[in-house]
Amino acid sequence: MSTLILALAAGAVIGLALGALGGGGSVLAVPALIYLLGFTPAAATTASLIIVTATSATALYTHATSGNVRWKTGALFAAAGIPPALAAATLASRVPEPVLTAAFAATAGLAAWRMFAAPAPDPDPGQQPRPVRPARAAGAGAGLGSITGFLGVGGGFLAVPALVSVLGLRMRAAVGTSLLVITVNSLAALAARTGTHTPLHWAVIAPFTGAAVLGAWDGKRLAAKISGPALQRTFAAVLLAVAALMLTDALH
């Protein structure tokens, strides 16, 4: 019973993060599965992809109904990142875990700093967002794919800063569009793991996923009540906290 309660609680928190912030699912899910629910790292990574795929797809739908998804930009961004992500994942298998953890922490910290240092207030409601150049979107997506493939995460925690800082999307649009990127990346990663025969503990994964899906709906409602700049600062604060925790783990 305690395992079920932990799975439900962790799932709700992760769904809330994905729905409100457009990222952070795999960053939170993998440690929760390992440290709270006793999964091995390999099983936790695969289970996290299942959970994050279902949850991000749900959150994507809720944001799409509000017009917060830039479909063309998101699709190009995600597609450009798949090949470098697969190549970077191969390279990551040869790197010691403490180095990967430290790299993860440094990347998260840099992304948070960029969002704190270069705030992007929402423009007036009547102002049209500036067009995104396809080459720039593809380049940013390829760069993100390389990083996320190397670090083994879905990429939402980096996609949102990239969409805001590099491509100039408003925060709400960045949150919604990042969910499309996460869904595509997670599906691609799951497909790559099809033949690995990693044991899946569905008695934990199913309630975890269910709670995360429900949490994503609440996260979308929460995001609608918070201004774009405040949402941006909240996301940056979450990134800094994750970076600090991961760096501490790497050093010890």
XYZ file of N, CA and C in Angstrom, residues 2-252:
753
model
N 1.964 1.260 0.761
C 2.836 2.422 0.798
C 3.455 2.690 -0.573
N 3.791 1.622 -1.302
C 4.338 1.798 -2.651
C 3.314 2.449 -3.568
N 2.064 2.027 -3.457
C 0.994 2.603 -4.278
C 0.812 4.085 -3.967
N 0.829 4.432 -2.686
C 0.665 5.828 -2.293
C 1.825 6.678 -2.826
N 3.048 6.159 -2.705
C 4.208 6.876 -3.222
C 4.103 7.073 -4.735
N 3.664 6.026 -5.442
C 3.529 6.115 -6.895
C 2.487 7.168 -7.275
N 1.364 7.188 -6.545
C 0.310 8.160 -6.842
C 0.784 9.591 -6.545
N 1.466 9.767 -5.415
C 1.927 11.103 -5.036
C 2.981 11.621 -6.016
N 3.963 10.761 -6.347
C 5.010 11.175 -7.281
C 4.426 11.467 -8.657
N 3.491 10.637 -9.090
C 2.858 10.858 -10.383
C 2.112 12.177 -10.450
N 1.416 12.518 -9.366
C 0.665 13.774 -9.341
C 1.596 14.976 -9.454
N 2.728 14.934 -8.749
C 3.686 16.038 -8.791
C 4.283 16.191 -10.191
N 4.635 15.069 -10.802
C 5.257 15.106 -12.131
C 4.259 15.590 -13.184
N 3.013 15.134 -13.081
C 1.988 15.614 -14.005
C 1.746 17.106 -13.863
N 1.749 17.584 -12.619
C 1.566 19.013 -12.366
C 2.699 19.817 -13.006
N 3.934 19.311 -12.873
C 5.084 20.006 -13.450
C 4.993 20.055 -14.968
N 4.650 18.931 -15.588
C 4.553 18.900 -17.043
C 3.431 19.796 -17.548
N 2.289 19.746 -16.875
C 1.150 20.543 -17.317
C 1.373 22.028 -17.163
N 2.032 22.428 -16.066
C 2.224 23.860 -15.786
C 3.466 24.423 -16.443
N 4.554 23.644 -16.440
C 5.847 24.173 -16.872
C 6.303 23.660 -18.225
N 5.640 22.634 -18.763
C 6.029 22.109 -20.064
C 7.303 21.300 -20.051
N 7.748 20.871 -18.901
C 8.978 20.089 -18.801
C 9.207 19.655 -17.375
N 10.319 18.961 -17.164
C 10.661 18.506 -15.821
C 10.153 17.123 -15.476
N 9.416 16.485 -16.400
C 8.842 15.182 -16.101
C 9.874 14.107 -15.859
N 10.759 13.894 -16.841
C 11.769 12.848 -16.700
C 12.808 13.218 -15.654
N 13.062 14.527 -15.497
C 14.016 14.978 -14.489
C 13.546 14.578 -13.096
N 12.241 14.613 -12.875
C 11.669 14.252 -11.583
C 11.313 12.771 -11.509
N 10.878 12.185 -12.626
C 10.386 10.810 -12.597
C 11.489 9.798 -12.324
N 12.629 9.963 -12.984
C 13.704 8.979 -12.813
C 14.194 8.908 -11.368
N 14.513 10.045 -10.720
C 14.907 9.944 -9.302
C 13.808 9.370 -8.417
N 12.551 9.725 -8.693
C 11.442 9.198 -7.885
C 11.348 7.679 -8.018
N 11.475 7.181 -9.235
C 11.379 5.736 -9.450
C 12.537 4.988 -8.804
N 13.717 5.594 -8.803
C 14.896 4.929 -8.233
C 14.897 5.005 -6.711
N 14.771 6.239 -6.193
C 14.975 6.447 -4.761
C 13.732 6.186 -3.915
N 12.543 6.379 -4.491
C 11.312 6.151 -3.731
C 10.703 4.774 -3.968
N 10.847 4.269 -5.204
C 10.121 3.056 -5.573
C 11.033 1.874 -5.881
N 12.338 2.037 -5.739
C 13.256 0.913 -5.824
C 13.551 0.378 -7.201
N 13.329 1.146 -8.250
C 13.647 0.698 -9.602
C 15.158 0.756 -9.836
N 15.644 -0.110 -10.710
C 17.027 0.024 -11.166
C 17.091 1.206 -12.122
N 18.281 1.793 -12.339
C 18.369 2.928 -13.272
C 17.838 2.607 -14.667
N 18.154 1.420 -15.179
C 17.687 1.060 -16.525
C 16.168 0.952 -16.569
N 15.586 0.289 -15.561
C 14.131 0.146 -15.519
C 13.458 1.495 -15.289
N 14.085 2.348 -14.467
C 13.504 3.659 -14.181
C 13.467 4.526 -15.436
N 14.531 4.456 -16.243
C 14.576 5.265 -17.458
C 13.489 4.853 -18.436
N 13.309 3.541 -18.611
C 12.278 3.060 -19.528
C 10.885 3.378 -18.998
N 10.668 3.135 -17.702
C 9.364 3.437 -17.106
C 9.068 4.929 -17.194
N 10.092 5.747 -16.995
C 9.910 7.191 -17.078
C 9.453 7.611 -18.469
N 10.001 6.986 -19.493
C 9.599 7.316 -20.858
C 8.127 6.985 -21.096
N 7.662 5.868 -20.546
C 6.253 5.509 -20.675
C 5.378 6.548 -19.978
N 5.754 6.884 -18.752
C 4.981 7.838 -17.952
C 4.963 9.214 -18.618
N 6.146 9.668 -19.040
C 6.255 11.009 -19.615
C 5.560 11.088 -20.970
N 5.614 10.020 -21.771
C 4.934 10.031 -23.065
C 3.435 10.208 -22.879
N 2.836 9.402 -21.990
C 1.390 9.487 -21.755
C 1.002 10.842 -21.166
N 1.795 11.306 -20.222
C 1.467 12.560 -19.547
C 1.656 13.764 -20.452
N 2.754 13.803 -21.193
C 2.997 14.943 -22.074
C 1.979 14.994 -23.211
N 1.544 13.829 -23.698
C 0.516 13.812 -24.739
C -0.796 14.387 -24.204
N -1.125 14.044 -22.953
C -2.335 14.592 -22.334
C -2.213 16.102 -22.153
N -1.066 16.538 -21.611
C -0.848 17.972 -21.402
C -0.818 18.717 -22.735
N -0.270 18.075 -23.777
C -0.243 18.682 -25.105
C -1.668 18.957 -25.589
N -2.557 18.007 -25.378
C -3.952 18.186 -25.797
C -4.591 19.369 -25.066
N -4.361 19.452 -23.757
C -4.978 20.536 -22.992
C -4.456 21.907 -23.436
N -3.166 22.003 -23.752
C -2.615 23.274 -24.210
C -3.043 23.577 -25.641
N -3.208 22.537 -26.462
C -3.624 22.753 -27.850
C -5.037 23.339 -27.911
N -5.907 22.924 -26.994
C -7.271 23.461 -26.990
C -7.300 24.945 -26.666
N -6.233 25.438 -26.038
C -6.139 26.875 -25.720
C -5.301 27.638 -26.737
N -4.850 26.965 -27.784
C -4.068 27.624 -28.820
C -2.642 27.937 -28.425
N -2.087 27.164 -27.474
C -0.741 27.449 -26.973
C 0.351 26.614 -27.638
N 0.041 25.928 -28.736
C 1.029 25.062 -29.390
C 1.359 25.613 -30.774
N 2.644 25.857 -31.021
C 3.108 26.252 -32.352
C 3.506 24.967 -33.080
N 2.580 24.382 -33.813
C 2.744 23.031 -34.357
C 3.911 22.930 -35.331
N 3.998 23.860 -36.277
C 5.045 23.780 -37.295
C 6.429 23.912 -36.665
N 6.568 24.897 -35.785
C 7.849 25.097 -35.102
C 8.207 23.886 -34.261
N 7.234 23.376 -33.497
C 7.486 22.235 -32.621
C 7.847 20.977 -33.385
N 7.147 20.717 -34.490
C 7.426 19.522 -35.277
C 8.829 19.580 -35.878
N 9.193 20.733 -36.420
C 10.526 20.899 -37.007
C 11.602 20.781 -35.925
N 11.360 21.412 -34.791
C 12.276 21.376 -33.660
C 12.516 19.939 -33.206
N 11.421 19.174 -33.049
C 11.522 17.798 -32.573
C 12.182 16.888 -33.599
N 11.769 16.992 -34.866
C 12.302 16.109 -35.909
C 13.806 16.312 -36.091
N 14.257 17.560 -36.009
C 15.683 17.837 -36.196
C 16.532 17.265 -35.072
N 15.918 17.037 -33.911
C 16.680 16.544 -32.773
C 16.815 15.043 -32.679
N 16.031 14.279 -33.445
C 16.044 12.818 -33.299
C 17.374 12.195 -33.720
N 17.922 12.464 -34.934
C 19.198 11.826 -35.306
C 20.351 12.152 -34.365
N 20.583 13.444 -34.005
C 21.674 13.703 -33.068
C 21.436 13.114 -31.686
N 20.180 12.974 -31.289
C 19.891 12.375 -29.987
C 20.310 10.910 -29.964
N 20.045 10.191 -31.041
C 20.432 8.780 -31.103
C 21.956 8.637 -31.106
N 22.642 9.520 -31.850
C 24.104 9.466 -31.885
C 24.700 9.811 -30.523
N 24.139 10.823 -29.854
C 24.659 11.239 -28.552
C 24.413 10.178 -27.491
N 23.304 9.444 -27.609
C 23.011 8.383 -26.650
C 24.066 7.280 -26.720
N 24.554 6.987 -27.921
C 25.617 5.998 -28.084
C 26.905 6.468 -27.413
N 27.210 7.747 -27.573
C 28.405 8.302 -26.939
C 28.286 8.283 -25.418
N 27.097 8.567 -24.905
C 26.895 8.648 -23.455
C 27.154 7.321 -22.765
N 26.952 6.211 -23.475
C 27.150 4.891 -22.862
C 28.620 4.639 -22.521
N 29.531 5.464 -23.059
C 30.959 5.288 -22.808
C 31.503 6.282 -21.781
N 30.617 7.106 -21.219
C 31.042 8.148 -20.285
C 30.674 7.741 -18.857
N 31.563 7.923 -17.869
C 31.251 7.573 -16.475
C 30.025 8.326 -15.965
N 29.245 7.664 -15.105
C 28.006 8.254 -14.602
C 28.226 9.585 -13.866
N 29.259 9.718 -13.009
C 29.445 11.017 -12.344
C 29.667 12.167 -13.320
N 30.330 11.883 -14.437
C 30.554 12.924 -15.446
C 29.236 13.319 -16.094
N 28.400 12.316 -16.389
C 27.087 12.604 -16.968
C 26.234 13.416 -16.003
N 26.274 13.050 -14.723
C 25.481 13.764 -13.724
C 25.928 15.217 -13.613
N 27.251 15.432 -13.583
C 27.777 16.793 -13.508
C 27.407 17.595 -14.758
N 27.461 16.944 -15.928
C 27.082 17.618 -17.170
C 25.602 17.991 -17.151
N 24.787 17.097 -16.625
C 23.357 17.351 -16.493
C 23.121 18.585 -15.622
N 23.792 18.623 -14.455
C 23.623 19.735 -13.520
C 24.072 21.058 -14.152
N 25.207 21.029 -14.852
C 25.725 22.251 -15.477
C 24.780 22.764 -16.561
N 24.232 21.849 -17.348
C 23.320 22.246 -18.417
C 22.034 22.837 -17.859
N 21.483 22.190 -16.816
C 20.263 22.702 -16.189
C 20.512 24.078 -15.573
N 21.668 24.245 -14.933
C 21.996 25.528 -14.327
C 22.146 26.632 -15.360
N 22.777 26.316 -16.489
C 22.951 27.299 -17.560
C 21.602 27.713 -18.148
N 20.720 26.743 -18.357
C 19.394 27.048 -18.889
C 18.614 27.942 -17.928
N 18.716 27.655 -16.630
C 18.031 28.484 -15.633
C 18.581 29.904 -15.633
N 19.897 30.026 -15.709
C 20.525 31.357 -15.710
C 20.054 32.173 -16.903
N 19.942 31.538 -18.066
C 19.505 32.259 -19.264
C 18.081 32.784 -19.093
N 17.239 31.991 -18.446
C 15.852 32.423 -18.278
C 15.734 33.523 -17.225
N 16.581 33.473 -16.205
C 16.589 34.544 -15.206
C 17.182 35.836 -15.787
N 18.260 35.694 -16.559
C 18.998 36.859 -17.046
C 18.310 37.556 -18.215
N 17.517 36.810 -18.967
C 16.867 37.394 -20.144
C 15.370 37.137 -20.102
N 14.656 37.785 -19.169
C 13.213 37.573 -19.076
C 12.506 38.003 -20.352
N 11.444 37.285 -20.677
C 10.686 37.607 -21.894
C 9.231 37.827 -21.530
N 8.865 39.042 -21.100
C 7.482 39.321 -20.733
C 6.543 39.064 -21.902
N 5.331 38.615 -21.588
C 4.338 38.386 -22.627
C 4.011 39.704 -23.319
N 3.939 39.714 -24.639
C 3.559 40.940 -25.338
C 2.079 41.228 -25.134
N 1.637 42.376 -25.644
C 0.221 42.698 -25.543
C -0.598 41.629 -26.241
N -1.835 41.366 -25.746
C -2.649 40.302 -26.339
C -2.856 40.471 -27.832
N -2.918 41.724 -28.324
C -3.167 41.929 -29.745
C -1.934 41.818 -30.612
N -0.767 41.707 -30.005
C 0.483 41.659 -30.779
C 0.728 40.259 -31.312
N 1.059 40.158 -32.577
C 1.319 38.858 -33.185
C 2.741 38.404 -32.857
N 2.926 37.110 -32.545
C 4.285 36.621 -32.292
C 5.126 36.701 -33.557
N 6.417 36.957 -33.391
C 7.276 37.085 -34.551
C 7.475 35.727 -35.213
N 7.617 35.699 -36.542
C 7.794 34.420 -37.229
C 9.117 33.753 -36.860
N 9.091 32.444 -36.852
C 10.287 31.674 -36.516
C 10.925 31.166 -37.795
N 12.228 31.400 -37.950
C 12.929 30.917 -39.129
C 13.117 29.407 -39.043
N 12.744 28.646 -40.093
C 12.872 27.191 -40.058
C 14.295 26.723 -39.764
N 15.296 27.383 -40.363
C 16.681 26.963 -40.142
C 17.070 27.128 -38.675
N 16.591 28.193 -38.063
C 16.916 28.428 -36.656
C 16.240 27.396 -35.764
N 14.983 27.062 -36.082
C 14.263 26.057 -35.308
C 14.932 24.694 -35.434
N 15.347 24.337 -36.659
C 16.009 23.050 -36.872
C 17.351 23.003 -36.153
N 18.097 24.116 -36.213
C 19.395 24.151 -35.535
C 19.256 24.013 -34.029
N 18.280 24.734 -33.462
C 18.055 24.638 -32.018
C 17.594 23.235 -31.635
N 16.739 22.635 -32.476
C 16.262 21.280 -32.194
C 17.378 20.261 -32.248
N 18.288 20.400 -33.212
C 19.421 19.476 -33.318
C 20.336 19.605 -32.111
N 20.573 20.851 -31.693
C 21.405 21.054 -30.506
C 20.779 20.472 -29.271
N 19.478 20.670 -29.106
C 18.778 20.120 -27.955
C 18.776 18.594 -28.012
N 18.584 18.039 -29.218
C 18.587 16.588 -29.353
C 19.913 15.988 -28.926
N 21.008 16.638 -29.282
C 22.335 16.158 -28.883
C 22.477 16.142 -27.368
N 22.026 17.222 -26.726
C 22.154 17.326 -25.273
C 21.264 16.326 -24.562
N 20.008 16.247 -24.989
C 19.082 15.341 -24.313
C 19.439 13.876 -24.572
N 19.954 13.569 -25.771
C 20.381 12.199 -26.027
C 21.565 11.820 -25.164
N 22.465 12.767 -24.960
C 23.649 12.517 -24.136
C 23.273 12.362 -22.668
N 22.315 13.179 -22.206
C 21.951 13.166 -20.790
C 20.841 12.174 -20.462
N 20.152 11.659 -21.470
C 19.133 10.643 -21.242
C 17.845 11.138 -20.625
N 17.380 12.327 -21.029
C 16.126 12.864 -20.514
C 15.233 13.267 -21.678
N 13.960 13.548 -21.374
C 13.019 13.901 -22.427
C 13.294 15.240 -23.081
N 13.842 16.178 -22.320
C 14.271 17.438 -22.922
C 13.389 18.635 -22.680
N 12.263 18.468 -22.001
C 11.382 19.607 -21.782
C 12.014 20.703 -20.963
N 12.853 20.335 -20.000
C 13.466 21.348 -19.147
C 14.467 22.212 -19.915
N 14.928 21.729 -21.074
C 15.794 22.524 -21.941
C 15.033 23.085 -23.135
N 13.960 22.404 -23.553
C 13.194 22.872 -24.706
C 12.534 24.210 -24.416
N 11.988 24.369 -23.216
C 11.304 25.619 -22.888
C 12.267 26.812 -22.942
N 13.440 26.760 -22.272
C 14.367 27.891 -22.410
C 14.793 28.144 -23.851
N 15.005 27.072 -24.628
C 15.413 27.249 -26.024
C 14.314 27.916 -26.837
N 13.085 27.498 -26.634
C 11.973 28.075 -27.379
C 11.751 29.537 -27.013
N 12.015 29.885 -25.748
C 11.851 31.269 -25.306
C 13.030 32.131 -25.731
N 14.255 31.677 -25.399
C 15.445 32.512 -25.586
C 15.953 32.525 -27.026
N 15.920 31.371 -27.687
C 16.490 31.277 -29.036
C 15.465 31.596 -30.119
N 14.252 31.082 -29.958
C 13.243 31.243 -31.007
C 12.250 32.357 -30.718
N 12.286 32.924 -29.500
C 11.453 34.082 -29.208
C 9.990 33.799 -28.976
N 9.623 32.570 -28.629
C 8.229 32.276 -28.342
C 7.834 32.871 -26.994
N 6.569 33.232 -26.850
C 6.060 33.625 -25.554
C 6.105 32.417 -24.625
N 6.118 32.678 -23.333
C 6.272 31.593 -22.378
C 5.157 30.573 -22.501
N 3.923 31.009 -22.619
C 2.812 30.051 -22.711
C 2.927 29.187 -23.973
N 3.300 29.826 -25.095
C 3.478 29.068 -26.330
C 4.656 28.115 -26.217
N 5.700 28.537 -25.515
C 6.866 27.675 -25.332
C 6.510 26.443 -24.506
N 5.709 26.645 -23.456
C 5.279 25.517 -22.622
C 4.477 24.526 -23.454
N 3.495 25.019 -24.209
C 2.671 24.124 -25.017
C 3.465 23.431 -26.105
N 4.331 24.174 -26.791
C 5.117 23.597 -27.885
C 6.139 22.595 -27.376
N 6.695 22.844 -26.198
C 7.671 21.902 -25.644
C 7.048 20.539 -25.400
N 5.757 20.520 -25.100
C 5.080 19.236 -24.858
C 5.025 18.396 -26.132
N 4.912 19.053 -27.282
C 4.989 18.321 -28.549
C 6.382 17.728 -28.722
N 7.411 18.516 -28.406
C 8.790 18.038 -28.508
C 9.022 16.856 -27.572
N 8.545 16.946 -26.336
C 8.718 15.867 -25.361
C 8.029 14.596 -25.844
N 6.807 14.726 -26.344
C 6.061 13.547 -26.802
C 6.809 12.838 -27.930
N 7.302 13.599 -28.905
C 8.025 13.002 -30.034
C 9.326 12.357 -29.559
N 10.091 13.076 -28.722
C 11.363 12.537 -28.234
C 11.168 11.275 -27.413
N 10.153 11.281 -26.557
C 9.908 10.120 -25.699
C 9.470 8.910 -26.511
N 8.629 9.133 -27.514
C 8.209 8.024 -28.379
C 9.389 7.444 -29.132
N 10.283 8.321 -29.626
C 11.464 7.846 -30.348
C 12.364 7.028 -29.424
N 12.546 7.508 -28.198
C 13.382 6.782 -27.244
C 12.764 5.442 -26.867
N 11.452 5.409 -26.726
C 10.777 4.141 -26.422
C 10.943 3.147 -27.567
N 10.818 3.633 -28.785
C 10.995 2.761 -29.948
C 12.400 2.182 -29.978
N 13.395 2.982 -29.596
C 14.780 2.512 -29.594
C 15.006 1.452 -28.513
N 14.165 1.446 -27.487
C 14.337 0.505 -26.380
C 13.452 -0.738 -26.513
N 12.767 -0.886 -27.623
C 11.810 -1.982 -27.776
C 12.446 -3.344 -27.561
N 13.658 -3.550 -28.044
C 14.281 -4.869 -27.952
C 15.186 -5.073 -26.760
N 15.125 -4.196 -25.757
C 16.055 -4.304 -24.635
C 15.592 -5.284 -23.560
N 14.312 -5.675 -23.563
C 13.756 -6.638 -22.598
C 13.935 -6.170 -21.155
N 13.822 -4.878 -20.935
C 13.884 -4.350 -19.573
C 12.594 -4.696 -18.845
N 12.669 -5.284 -17.630
C 11.440 -5.624 -16.899
C 10.655 -4.379 -16.518
N 9.344 -4.421 -16.731
C 8.480 -3.293 -16.424
C 7.503 -3.682 -15.318
N 7.495 -2.919 -14.238
C 6.630 -3.200 -13.094
C 5.330 -2.411 -13.256
N 4.374 -3.017 -13.963
C 3.151 -2.302 -14.298
C 2.293 -1.985 -13.083
N 2.441 -2.740 -12.003
C 1.671 -2.458 -10.784
C 2.043 -1.099 -10.205
N 3.248 -0.623 -10.518
C 3.684 0.707 -10.085
C 3.515 1.718 -11.221
N 3.887 1.320 -12.432
C 3.853 2.243 -13.568
C 2.436 2.723 -13.872
N 1.467 1.813 -13.803
C 0.085 2.183 -14.161
C -0.502 3.251 -13.238
N -0.474 3.072 -11.902
C -1.008 4.150 -11.052
C -0.184 5.430 -11.122
N 1.117 5.273 -11.270
C 2.008 6.443 -11.415
C 1.569 7.255 -12.632
N 1.364 6.562 -13.760
C 0.967 7.235 -14.994
C -0.415 7.863 -14.865
N -1.352 7.133 -14.255
C -2.702 7.662 -14.080
C -2.714 8.945 -13.269
N -1.965 8.959 -12.162
C -1.900 10.162 -11.332
C -1.229 11.307 -12.083
N -0.200 10.988 -12.887
C 0.496 12.023 -13.653
C -0.423 12.642 -14.705
N -1.233 11.815 -15.362
C -2.163 12.319 -16.374
C -3.180 13.268 -15.741
N -3.712 12.875 -14.588
C -4.663 13.753 -13.894
C -3.976 15.039 -13.425
N -2.744 14.911 -12.954
C -2.003 16.089 -12.518
C -1.738 17.060 -13.656
N -1.581 16.536 -14.870
C -1.324 17.406 -16.028
C -2.495 18.342 -16.296
N -3.716 17.872 -16.091
C -4.890 18.735 -16.272
C -4.873 19.872 -15.260
N -4.542 19.544 -14.005
C -4.461 20.585 -12.974
C -3.324 21.557 -13.272
N -2.201 21.027 -13.802
C -1.085 21.882 -14.150
C -1.443 22.897 -15.217
N -2.225 22.477 -16.212
C -2.668 23.401 -17.263
C -3.523 24.515 -16.658
N -4.412 24.181 -15.743
C -5.245 25.205 -15.113
C -4.397 26.154 -14.266
N -3.372 25.593 -13.597
C -2.482 26.426 -12.796
C -1.722 27.410 -13.679
N -1.232 26.925 -14.832
C -0.477 27.789 -15.743
C -1.336 28.933 -16.262
N -2.641 28.688 -16.437
C -3.533 29.722 -16.960
C -3.740 30.862 -15.971
N -3.449 30.606 -14.683
C -3.669 31.613 -13.647
C -2.408 32.407 -13.315
N -1.273 32.036 -13.926
C -0.005 32.678 -13.614
C 0.481 33.437 -14.841
N 1.021 34.630 -14.649
C 1.530 35.415 -15.778
C 2.729 34.723 -16.413
N 2.988 35.048 -17.682
C 4.108 34.451 -18.392
C 5.442 34.658 -17.697
N 5.788 35.900 -17.299
C 7.058 36.117 -16.608
C 7.168 35.346 -15.293
N 6.064 35.269 -14.542
C 6.099 34.525 -13.278
C 6.299 33.040 -13.540
N 5.650 32.531 -14.588
C 5.818 31.128 -14.953
C 7.264 30.866 -15.369
N 7.842 31.824 -16.076
C 9.230 31.685 -16.518
C 10.180 31.638 -15.325
N 9.965 32.528 -14.341
C 10.817 32.536 -13.145
C 10.644 31.257 -12.332
N 9.413 30.748 -12.270
C 9.165 29.498 -11.552
C 9.924 28.346 -12.191
N 9.873 28.294 -13.519
C 10.575 27.229 -14.236
C 12.076 27.322 -13.981
N 12.613 28.546 -14.027
C 14.042 28.736 -13.790
C 14.430 28.308 -12.379
N 13.578 28.585 -11.404
C 13.857 28.185 -10.025
C 13.877 26.670 -9.881
N 12.941 25.999 -10.558
C 12.927 24.534 -10.530
C 14.212 23.983 -11.135
N 14.648 24.560 -12.238
C 15.890 24.116 -12.880
C 17.091 24.284 -11.952
N 17.163 25.413 -11.257
C 18.277 25.647 -10.340
C 18.289 24.623 -9.213
N 17.106 24.291 -8.701
C 17.022 23.297 -7.628
C 17.491 21.930 -8.113
N 17.049 21.545 -9.313
C 17.466 20.263 -9.887
C 18.974 20.249 -10.115
N 19.509 21.348 -10.643
C 20.951 21.439 -10.894
C 21.746 21.275 -9.600
N 21.303 21.933 -8.533
C 22.010 21.849 -7.257
C 22.003 20.423 -6.707
N 20.848 19.762 -6.790
C 20.732 18.396 -6.286
C 21.621 17.433 -7.082
N 21.588 17.586 -8.405
C 22.364 16.683 -9.251
C 23.873 16.915 -9.064
N 24.280 18.175 -8.906
C 25.693 18.470 -8.723
C 26.187 17.914 -7.388
N 25.350 18.018 -6.366
C 25.705 17.443 -5.055
C 25.881 15.943 -5.169
N 24.992 15.294 -5.907
C 25.081 13.844 -6.095
C 26.347 13.464 -6.853
N 26.705 14.275 -7.861
C 27.906 13.981 -8.656
C 29.170 14.109 -7.810
N 29.191 15.118 -6.935
C 30.385 15.356 -6.128
C 30.573 14.299 -5.034
N 29.489 13.632 -4.662
C 29.572 12.614 -3.608
C 29.480 11.203 -4.172
